CSV table of C-alpha atoms in Angstrom, one decimal:
chain,number,residue,atom,x,y,z
A,27,MET,CA,53.7,252.1,24.3
A,28,HIS,CA,53.3,249.7,21.4
A,29,LEU,CA,55.3,246.4,22.0
A,30,LEU,CA,55.6,243.2,19.9
A,31,LEU,CA,57.9,240.6,21.5
A,32,PHE,CA,58.6,237.4,19.7
A,33,SER,CA,60.1,234.2,21.1
A,34,ASN,CA,62.1,233.4,18.0
A,35,SER,CA,62.8,234.3,14.4
A,36,ARG,CA,63.0,230.9,12.6
A,37,SER,CA,60.1,228.5,12.1
A,38,PRO,CA,60.5,224.7,12.4
A,39,ASP,CA,60.9,224.5,8.6
A,40,GLY,CA,63.8,226.9,8.7
A,41,SER,CA,62.0,229.9,7.2
A,42,TYR,CA,62.9,233.3,8.6
A,43,LEU,CA,60.5,235.7,10.4
A,44,THR,CA,57.6,234.0,8.6
A,45,HIS,CA,55.3,234.2,11.6
A,46,ALA,CA,56.3,237.8,12.3
A,47,LEU,CA,55.4,239.4,9.0
A,48,ASP,CA,51.7,240.0,9.6
A,49,PRO,CA,52.1,241.2,13.3
A,50,LEU,CA,54.9,243.5,12.2
A,51,ARG,CA,52.8,244.9,9.4
A,52,ALA,CA,50.0,245.6,11.9
A,53,LEU,CA,52.4,247.2,14.4
A,54,ALA,CA,54.0,249.4,11.8
A,55,GLY,CA,50.9,250.8,10.1
A,56,GLU,CA,52.2,253.5,7.7
A,57,ARG,CA,55.6,253.6,9.4
A,58,ARG,CA,58.5,252.6,7.1
A,59,LYS,CA,61.7,254.2,8.6
A,60,ILE,CA,63.1,251.5,10.9
A,61,LEU,CA,66.0,251.4,13.3
A,62,PHE,CA,67.4,247.9,13.4
A,63,VAL,CA,69.6,247.0,16.4
A,64,PRO,CA,71.9,244.1,15.3
A,65,PHE,CA,74.2,244.0,18.3
A,66,ALA,CA,73.1,240.5,19.4
A,67,GLY,CA,74.7,239.1,16.3
A,68,VAL,CA,78.0,237.5,17.1
A,69,THR,CA,78.9,235.1,14.3
A,70,THR,CA,77.7,237.4,11.6
A,71,SER,CA,78.7,241.0,10.9
A,72,TRP,CA,76.2,243.7,11.8
A,73,ASP,CA,76.1,244.9,8.2
A,74,ASP,CA,75.2,241.4,7.0
A,75,TYR,CA,72.6,241.0,9.8
A,76,THR,CA,70.9,244.2,8.9
A,77,ALA,CA,71.0,243.4,5.2
A,78,ASN,CA,69.4,239.9,5.8
A,79,VAL,CA,66.6,241.3,7.9
A,80,GLN,CA,66.1,244.1,5.3
A,81,LYS,CA,65.7,241.5,2.6
A,82,ARG,CA,63.2,239.5,4.6
A,83,LEU,CA,61.1,242.5,5.4
A,84,ASP,CA,61.2,244.0,2.0
A,85,PRO,CA,57.6,242.9,1.4
A,86,LEU,CA,56.5,245.3,4.2
A,87,GLY,CA,58.2,248.2,2.5
A,88,PHE,CA,60.5,248.8,5.5
A,89,SER,CA,63.7,250.7,5.2
A,90,LEU,CA,66.2,249.6,7.8
A,91,THR,CA,69.1,251.5,9.3
A,92,GLY,CA,71.6,249.6,11.5
A,93,ALA,CA,72.1,251.1,14.9
A,94,HIS,CA,75.8,250.5,14.5
A,95,THR,CA,75.9,253.1,11.7
A,96,VAL,CA,74.2,256.0,13.6
A,97,ASP,CA,74.6,257.7,17.0
A,98,ALA,CA,72.0,257.2,19.7
A,99,ASP,CA,71.1,260.9,19.6
A,100,GLN,CA,69.5,260.2,16.2
A,101,ALA,CA,66.9,257.9,17.7
A,102,ASP,CA,64.1,260.3,17.1
A,103,ALA,CA,64.7,260.0,13.3
A,104,PHE,CA,63.1,256.6,13.2
A,105,GLU,CA,59.5,255.5,13.3
A,106,LEU,CA,59.9,252.0,14.7
A,107,ILE,CA,62.6,250.2,16.6
A,108,LEU,CA,63.4,246.5,15.8
A,109,VAL,CA,65.9,244.5,17.8
A,110,GLY,CA,67.3,241.2,16.5
A,111,GLY,CA,68.1,238.0,18.4
A,112,GLY,CA,71.4,236.5,19.1
A,113,ASN,CA,73.4,236.9,22.3
A,114,THR,CA,71.6,239.0,24.9
A,115,PHE,CA,74.8,239.8,26.9
A,116,GLN,CA,76.5,241.3,23.9
A,117,LEU,CA,73.3,243.1,22.9
A,118,VAL,CA,73.0,244.8,26.3
A,119,ALA,CA,76.7,245.6,26.5
A,120,GLU,CA,76.7,247.3,23.1
A,121,CYS,CA,73.4,249.2,23.7
A,122,ARG,CA,74.8,250.4,27.0
A,123,ARG,CA,78.2,251.4,25.7
A,124,ARG,CA,76.7,253.3,22.7
A,125,GLY,CA,73.9,255.1,24.7
A,126,TRP,CA,71.1,253.1,23.0
A,127,LEU,CA,69.6,251.8,26.2
A,128,GLN,CA,68.5,255.2,27.3
A,129,ALA,CA,67.7,256.5,23.8
A,130,ILE,CA,65.5,253.5,23.0
A,131,ARG,CA,63.7,253.6,26.3
A,132,GLN,CA,62.9,257.3,25.9
A,133,ARG,CA,61.6,256.8,22.3
A,134,VAL,CA,59.5,253.8,23.1
A,135,ARG,CA,57.9,255.4,26.2
A,136,ALA,CA,57.2,258.4,24.0
A,137,GLY,CA,55.2,256.2,21.6
A,138,THR,CA,57.7,254.8,19.0
A,139,PRO,CA,56.7,251.1,18.4
A,140,TYR,CA,59.2,248.5,19.6
A,141,SER,CA,59.6,244.9,18.4
A,142,GLY,CA,62.2,242.3,19.0
A,143,TRP,CA,62.8,238.6,18.9
A,144,SER,CA,64.6,236.3,21.3
A,145,ALA,CA,67.4,238.6,22.7
A,146,GLY,CA,65.4,241.5,21.4
A,147,ALA,CA,62.4,240.4,23.6
A,148,ASN,CA,64.7,240.0,26.6
A,149,LEU,CA,65.9,243.5,26.1
A,150,ALA,CA,62.4,244.8,26.8
A,151,CYS,CA,62.4,243.2,30.2
A,152,PRO,CA,63.5,244.8,33.5
A,153,THR,CA,66.7,242.7,33.3
A,154,LEU,CA,68.4,240.2,31.0
A,155,CYS,CA,68.5,237.6,33.7
A,156,THR,CA,66.1,235.1,32.1
A,157,THR,CA,67.9,234.9,28.8
A,158,ASN,CA,69.1,231.4,27.8
A,159,ASP,CA,72.4,232.8,26.4
A,160,MET,CA,76.0,232.3,27.6
A,161,PRO,CA,77.6,235.4,29.2
A,162,ILE,CA,80.3,235.8,26.5
A,163,VAL,CA,80.9,239.5,27.4
A,164,ASP,CA,80.4,241.6,30.5
A,165,PRO,CA,77.2,243.6,29.9
A,166,GLY,CA,78.1,246.2,32.5
A,167,GLY,CA,75.0,245.4,34.5
A,168,PHE,CA,72.0,243.2,34.1
A,169,ASP,CA,69.4,246.0,33.8
A,170,ALA,CA,67.7,246.2,30.4
A,171,LEU,CA,65.0,248.5,29.0
A,172,GLY,CA,62.2,247.8,31.6
A,173,LEU,CA,59.4,248.3,29.1
A,174,ILE,CA,57.4,245.5,30.7
A,175,GLY,CA,57.2,244.6,34.4
A,176,PHE,CA,58.0,240.9,34.0
A,177,GLN,CA,60.7,238.7,32.6
A,178,ILE,CA,60.5,236.6,29.4
A,179,ASN,CA,62.2,233.3,28.9
A,180,PRO,CA,62.2,233.0,25.1
A,181,HIS,CA,62.5,229.6,23.2
A,182,TYR,CA,60.7,228.2,26.2
A,183,THR,CA,60.4,224.4,26.4
A,184,ASN,CA,60.6,222.1,29.4
A,185,ALA,CA,61.7,219.1,27.3
A,186,LEU,CA,64.8,217.2,28.4
A,187,PRO,CA,66.6,214.9,26.0
A,188,ALA,CA,66.7,211.2,27.0
A,189,GLY,CA,69.7,210.5,29.3
A,190,HIS,CA,70.5,214.2,29.9
A,191,GLN,CA,71.1,214.9,33.5
A,192,GLY,CA,71.1,218.7,33.5
A,193,GLU,CA,68.4,220.9,34.8
A,194,THR,CA,65.1,221.5,32.9
A,195,ARG,CA,64.1,225.0,32.0
A,196,ASN,CA,61.5,224.9,34.8
A,197,ASP,CA,64.4,224.1,37.2
A,198,ARG,CA,66.3,227.1,36.0
A,199,ILE,CA,63.4,229.4,36.3
A,200,ALA,CA,62.7,228.0,39.8
A,201,GLU,CA,66.3,228.9,40.8
A,202,PHE,CA,65.8,232.5,39.4
A,203,LEU,CA,62.5,232.9,41.4
A,204,VAL,CA,64.2,231.7,44.7
A,205,ALA,CA,66.7,234.5,44.2
A,206,ASN,CA,64.1,237.0,42.9
A,207,PRO,CA,60.9,236.1,44.6
A,208,SER,CA,58.9,239.2,43.6
A,209,VAL,CA,59.4,238.7,39.9
A,210,THR,CA,57.1,237.1,37.3
A,211,VAL,CA,58.6,235.0,34.5
A,212,VAL,CA,56.7,234.1,31.3
A,213,GLY,CA,57.9,231.1,29.4
A,214,LEU,CA,57.3,232.0,25.8
A,215,PRO,CA,57.4,229.0,23.4
A,216,GLU,CA,58.7,229.3,19.9
A,217,GLY,CA,56.1,230.5,17.4
A,218,ASP,CA,54.5,232.7,20.0
A,219,TRP,CA,54.7,236.4,20.8
A,220,LEU,CA,53.4,239.0,23.3
A,221,SER,CA,51.8,242.2,22.3
A,222,GLY,CA,50.4,245.2,24.1
A,223,ASP,CA,51.2,248.5,25.8
A,224,GLY,CA,53.7,247.3,28.4
A,225,ARG,CA,51.2,247.3,31.2
A,226,ARG,CA,48.9,244.7,29.5
A,227,MET,CA,50.7,242.1,27.4
A,228,THR,CA,48.7,239.5,25.6
A,229,LEU,CA,49.9,236.1,24.3
A,230,GLU,CA,49.4,235.3,20.6
A,231,GLY,CA,50.4,232.3,18.6
A,232,PRO,CA,49.8,228.6,18.4
A,233,HIS,CA,51.1,227.4,21.7
A,234,ALA,CA,50.2,227.9,25.4
A,235,GLY,CA,52.8,229.8,27.4
A,236,TRP,CA,53.5,229.5,31.1
A,237,VAL,CA,53.6,232.0,33.9
A,238,PHE,CA,56.0,231.4,36.8
A,239,ARG,CA,55.8,233.0,40.2
A,240,GLN,CA,57.6,232.0,43.4
A,241,GLY,CA,55.6,229.6,45.6
A,242,LYS,CA,53.0,228.9,43.0
A,243,ALA,CA,52.6,226.1,40.4
A,244,PRO,CA,53.3,227.2,36.8
A,245,ALA,CA,50.0,228.7,35.3
A,246,GLU,CA,49.0,228.1,31.7
A,247,LEU,CA,48.8,231.2,29.5
A,248,ARG,CA,46.6,230.6,26.5
A,249,ALA,CA,46.3,232.7,23.4
A,250,GLY,CA,44.3,235.8,23.9
A,251,MET,CA,45.0,236.0,27.6
A,252,ALA,CA,47.0,238.8,29.2
A,253,VAL,CA,49.9,238.0,31.6
A,254,ASP,CA,48.2,239.9,34.4
A,255,GLU,CA,45.1,237.8,34.1
A,256,VAL,CA,46.9,234.6,35.1
Protein backbone atom coordinates (compact mmCIF):
# COMPACT_ATOMS: atom_id res chain seq x y z
CA MET A 1 0.00 0.00 0.00
CA HIS A 2 0.97 3.64 -0.46
CA LEU A 3 -0.39 5.88 2.31
CA LEU A 4 0.02 9.57 3.10
CA LEU A 5 -1.88 10.75 6.18
CA PHE A 6 -1.88 14.42 7.19
CA SER A 7 -2.90 15.86 10.54
CA ASN A 8 -4.46 18.98 9.03
CA SER A 9 -5.10 20.96 5.87
CA ARG A 10 -4.58 24.58 6.94
CA SER A 11 -1.27 26.11 7.98
CA PRO A 12 -0.99 28.64 10.84
CA ASP A 13 -1.05 31.47 8.26
CA GLY A 14 -4.37 30.18 6.92
CA SER A 15 -3.00 28.82 3.64
CA TYR A 16 -4.68 25.65 2.40
CA LEU A 17 -2.84 22.34 1.81
CA THR A 18 0.45 24.22 1.40
CA HIS A 19 2.51 21.64 3.25
CA ALA A 20 0.75 18.81 1.42
CA LEU A 21 1.61 19.74 -2.16
CA ASP A 22 5.10 18.27 -2.40
CA PRO A 23 4.25 15.01 -0.56
CA LEU A 24 1.13 14.60 -2.73
CA ARG A 25 3.17 15.19 -5.87
CA ALA A 26 5.61 12.49 -4.81
CA LEU A 27 2.80 10.07 -3.91
CA ALA A 28 0.97 10.58 -7.19
CA GLY A 29 3.88 10.28 -9.58
CA GLU A 30 2.25 10.26 -13.02
CA ARG A 31 -1.24 9.59 -11.65
CA ARG A 32 -3.74 12.35 -12.35
CA LYS A 33 -7.23 10.81 -12.12
CA ILE A 34 -8.24 11.35 -8.49
CA LEU A 35 -11.26 10.21 -6.50
CA PHE A 36 -11.99 12.88 -3.90
CA VAL A 37 -14.14 11.86 -0.93
CA PRO A 38 -15.86 15.01 0.42
CA PHE A 39 -18.30 13.41 2.87
CA ALA A 40 -16.66 14.89 5.98
CA GLY A 41 -17.78 18.31 4.82
CA VAL A 42 -20.80 19.49 6.79
CA THR A 43 -21.03 23.28 6.52
CA THR A 44 -20.06 23.32 2.84
CA SER A 45 -21.65 21.46 -0.06
CA TRP A 46 -19.77 18.47 -1.41
CA ASP A 47 -19.67 20.11 -4.85
CA ASP A 48 -18.05 23.22 -3.39
CA TYR A 49 -15.64 21.16 -1.28
CA THR A 50 -14.51 19.19 -4.32
CA ALA A 51 -14.14 22.36 -6.39
CA ASN A 52 -12.07 24.09 -3.69
CA VAL A 53 -9.67 21.17 -3.38
CA GLN A 54 -9.47 20.89 -7.17
CA LYS A 55 -8.47 24.55 -7.41
CA ARG A 56 -5.79 24.15 -4.77
CA LEU A 57 -4.35 21.04 -6.42
CA ASP A 58 -4.44 22.41 -9.97
CA PRO A 59 -0.65 22.97 -9.86
CA LEU A 60 -0.24 19.19 -9.55
CA GLY A 61 -2.31 18.55 -12.67
CA PHE A 62 -4.88 16.53 -10.74
CA SER A 63 -8.38 15.93 -12.06
CA LEU A 64 -10.76 15.35 -9.15
CA THR A 65 -14.09 13.53 -9.22
CA GLY A 66 -16.27 13.77 -6.12
CA ALA A 67 -17.26 10.42 -4.65
CA HIS A 68 -20.80 11.76 -4.26
CA THR A 69 -21.14 11.89 -8.06
CA VAL A 70 -20.19 8.28 -8.85
CA ASP A 71 -21.04 4.84 -7.51
CA ALA A 72 -18.63 2.81 -5.40
CA ASP A 73 -18.41 0.12 -8.07
CA GLN A 74 -16.52 2.66 -10.19
CA ALA A 75 -13.61 2.85 -7.75
CA ASP A 76 -11.24 1.06 -10.09
CA ALA A 77 -11.51 3.96 -12.56
CA PHE A 78 -9.33 6.16 -10.32
CA GLU A 79 -5.57 6.28 -9.86
CA LEU A 80 -5.42 7.85 -6.39
CA ILE A 81 -7.91 8.25 -3.53
CA LEU A 82 -7.96 11.52 -1.58
CA VAL A 83 -10.16 12.00 1.50
CA GLY A 84 -10.85 15.45 2.92
CA GLY A 85 -11.23 16.50 6.52
CA GLY A 86 -14.27 17.65 8.44
CA ASN A 87 -16.50 15.51 10.62
CA THR A 88 -15.29 11.91 10.90
CA PHE A 89 -18.66 10.54 12.00
CA GLN A 90 -20.40 11.87 8.90
CA LEU A 91 -17.50 10.69 6.73
CA VAL A 92 -17.76 7.11 7.99
CA ALA A 93 -21.57 7.14 7.87
CA GLU A 94 -21.68 8.24 4.22
CA CYS A 95 -18.84 5.96 3.13
CA ARG A 96 -20.59 3.01 4.77
CA ARG A 97 -24.03 3.86 3.37
CA ARG A 98 -22.73 4.30 -0.17
CA GLY A 99 -20.45 1.25 -0.20
CA TRP A 100 -17.23 3.24 -0.28
CA LEU A 101 -15.68 1.68 2.83
CA GLN A 102 -15.33 -1.69 1.18
CA ALA A 103 -14.52 -0.27 -2.25
CA ILE A 104 -11.75 2.02 -1.00
CA ARG A 105 -10.28 -0.68 1.21
CA GLN A 106 -10.08 -3.10 -1.70
CA ARG A 107 -8.54 -0.57 -4.09
CA VAL A 108 -5.91 0.66 -1.62
CA ARG A 109 -4.90 -2.86 -0.64
CA ALA A 110 -4.56 -3.60 -4.35
CA GLY A 111 -2.09 -0.72 -4.73
CA THR A 112 -4.07 2.47 -5.36
CA PRO A 113 -2.40 5.27 -3.34
CA TYR A 114 -4.45 6.79 -0.51
CA SER A 115 -4.12 10.17 1.15
CA GLY A 116 -6.27 12.09 3.58
CA TRP A 117 -6.14 14.82 6.14
CA SER A 118 -7.70 15.04 9.60
CA ALA A 119 -10.92 12.97 9.25
CA GLY A 120 -9.38 11.46 6.13
CA ALA A 121 -6.43 10.29 8.22
CA ASN A 122 -8.79 8.88 10.85
CA LEU A 123 -10.56 6.92 8.13
CA ALA A 124 -7.36 4.95 7.46
CA CYS A 125 -7.30 3.71 11.07
CA PRO A 126 -8.96 0.56 12.41
CA THR A 127 -11.72 2.71 13.94
CA LEU A 128 -12.78 6.34 14.13
CA CYS A 129 -12.55 6.30 17.93
CA THR A 130 -9.61 8.70 18.30
CA THR A 131 -11.12 11.49 16.22
CA ASN A 132 -11.63 14.84 17.94
CA ASP A 133 -15.01 15.31 16.27
CA MET A 134 -18.50 15.54 17.73
CA PRO A 135 -20.77 12.56 16.88
CA ILE A 136 -23.28 14.58 14.87
CA VAL A 137 -24.63 11.46 13.11
CA ASP A 138 -24.74 7.74 13.82
CA PRO A 139 -21.90 6.21 11.75
CA GLY A 140 -23.46 2.74 11.86
CA GLY A 141 -20.42 1.34 13.63
CA PHE A 142 -17.01 2.67 14.63
CA ASP A 143 -14.94 0.50 12.27
CA ALA A 144 -13.06 2.36 9.53
CA LEU A 145 -10.74 1.20 6.72
CA GLY A 146 -8.10 -0.55 8.84
CA LEU A 147 -5.26 0.33 6.46
CA ILE A 148 -2.92 0.83 9.41
CA GLY A 149 -2.72 -1.08 12.67
CA PHE A 150 -2.83 1.89 15.06
CA GLN A 151 -5.02 4.90 15.78
CA ILE A 152 -4.24 8.52 14.86
CA ASN A 153 -5.25 11.52 16.91
CA PRO A 154 -4.98 14.39 14.40
CA HIS A 155 -4.48 18.05 15.36
CA TYR A 156 -2.67 16.71 18.41
CA THR A 157 -1.75 19.14 21.16
CA ASN A 158 -1.74 18.72 24.91
CA ALA A 159 -2.09 22.45 25.52
CA LEU A 160 -4.82 23.59 27.91
CA PRO A 161 -6.09 27.19 27.90
CA ALA A 162 -5.57 29.07 31.14
CA GLY A 163 -8.49 28.50 33.49
CA HIS A 164 -9.98 25.67 31.43
CA GLN A 165 -10.97 22.77 33.66
CA GLY A 166 -11.66 20.14 31.01
CA GLU A 167 -9.47 17.17 30.18
CA THR A 168 -6.26 17.53 28.20
CA ARG A 169 -5.79 15.53 25.00
CA ASN A 170 -3.47 13.19 26.91
CA ASP A 171 -6.25 12.62 29.44
CA ARG A 172 -8.68 11.67 26.69
CA ILE A 173 -6.19 9.33 25.05
CA ALA A 174 -5.50 7.74 28.43
CA GLU A 175 -9.24 7.07 28.78
CA PHE A 176 -9.29 5.45 25.36
CA LEU A 177 -6.35 3.21 26.27
CA VAL A 178 -7.95 2.04 29.50
CA ALA A 179 -10.93 0.88 27.44
CA ASN A 180 -8.73 -0.41 24.58
CA PRO A 181 -5.48 -1.54 26.24
CA SER A 182 -4.02 -3.36 23.22
CA VAL A 183 -4.24 -0.37 20.87
CA THR A 184 -1.48 2.12 19.99
CA VAL A 185 -2.37 5.79 19.46
CA VAL A 186 -0.20 8.32 17.60
CA GLY A 187 -0.68 11.97 18.49
CA LEU A 188 -0.04 13.75 15.18
CA PRO A 189 0.58 17.51 15.53
CA GLU A 190 -0.56 19.96 12.92
CA GLY A 191 1.96 20.34 10.11
CA ASP A 192 3.01 16.68 10.33
CA TRP A 193 2.09 13.58 8.38
CA LEU A 194 2.70 9.85 8.28
CA SER A 195 3.74 8.00 5.15
CA GLY A 196 4.44 4.39 4.35
CA ASP A 197 2.98 1.06 3.28
CA GLY A 198 0.61 0.53 6.21
CA ARG A 199 2.89 -1.84 8.09
CA ARG A 200 5.69 0.72 8.44
CA MET A 201 4.54 4.32 8.82
CA THR A 202 7.12 7.08 9.23
CA LEU A 203 6.64 10.54 10.72
CA GLU A 204 7.45 13.54 8.55
CA GLY A 205 7.12 17.25 9.24
CA PRO A 206 8.47 19.92 11.58
CA HIS A 207 7.17 18.64 14.92
CA ALA A 208 7.67 15.62 17.13
CA GLY A 209 4.68 13.33 17.48
CA TRP A 210 3.83 11.10 20.41
CA VAL A 211 3.10 7.40 20.72
CA PHE A 212 0.70 6.32 23.45
CA ARG A 213 0.38 2.79 24.80
CA GLN A 214 -1.46 1.57 27.88
CA GLY A 215 0.77 1.35 30.96
CA LYS A 216 3.65 3.29 29.38
CA ALA A 217 4.70 6.93 29.36
CA PRO A 218 4.09 8.75 26.05
CA ALA A 219 7.08 8.19 23.76
CA GLU A 220 8.43 10.88 21.45
CA LEU A 221 8.20 10.16 17.74
CA ARG A 222 10.70 12.25 15.81
CA ALA A 223 10.79 12.97 12.07
CA GLY A 224 12.19 10.02 10.14
CA MET A 225 11.17 7.51 12.80
CA ALA A 226 8.62 4.76 12.18
CA VAL A 227 5.79 4.21 14.65
CA ASP A 228 6.87 0.59 15.22
CA GLU A 229 10.36 1.79 16.20
CA VAL A 230 9.06 3.64 19.27
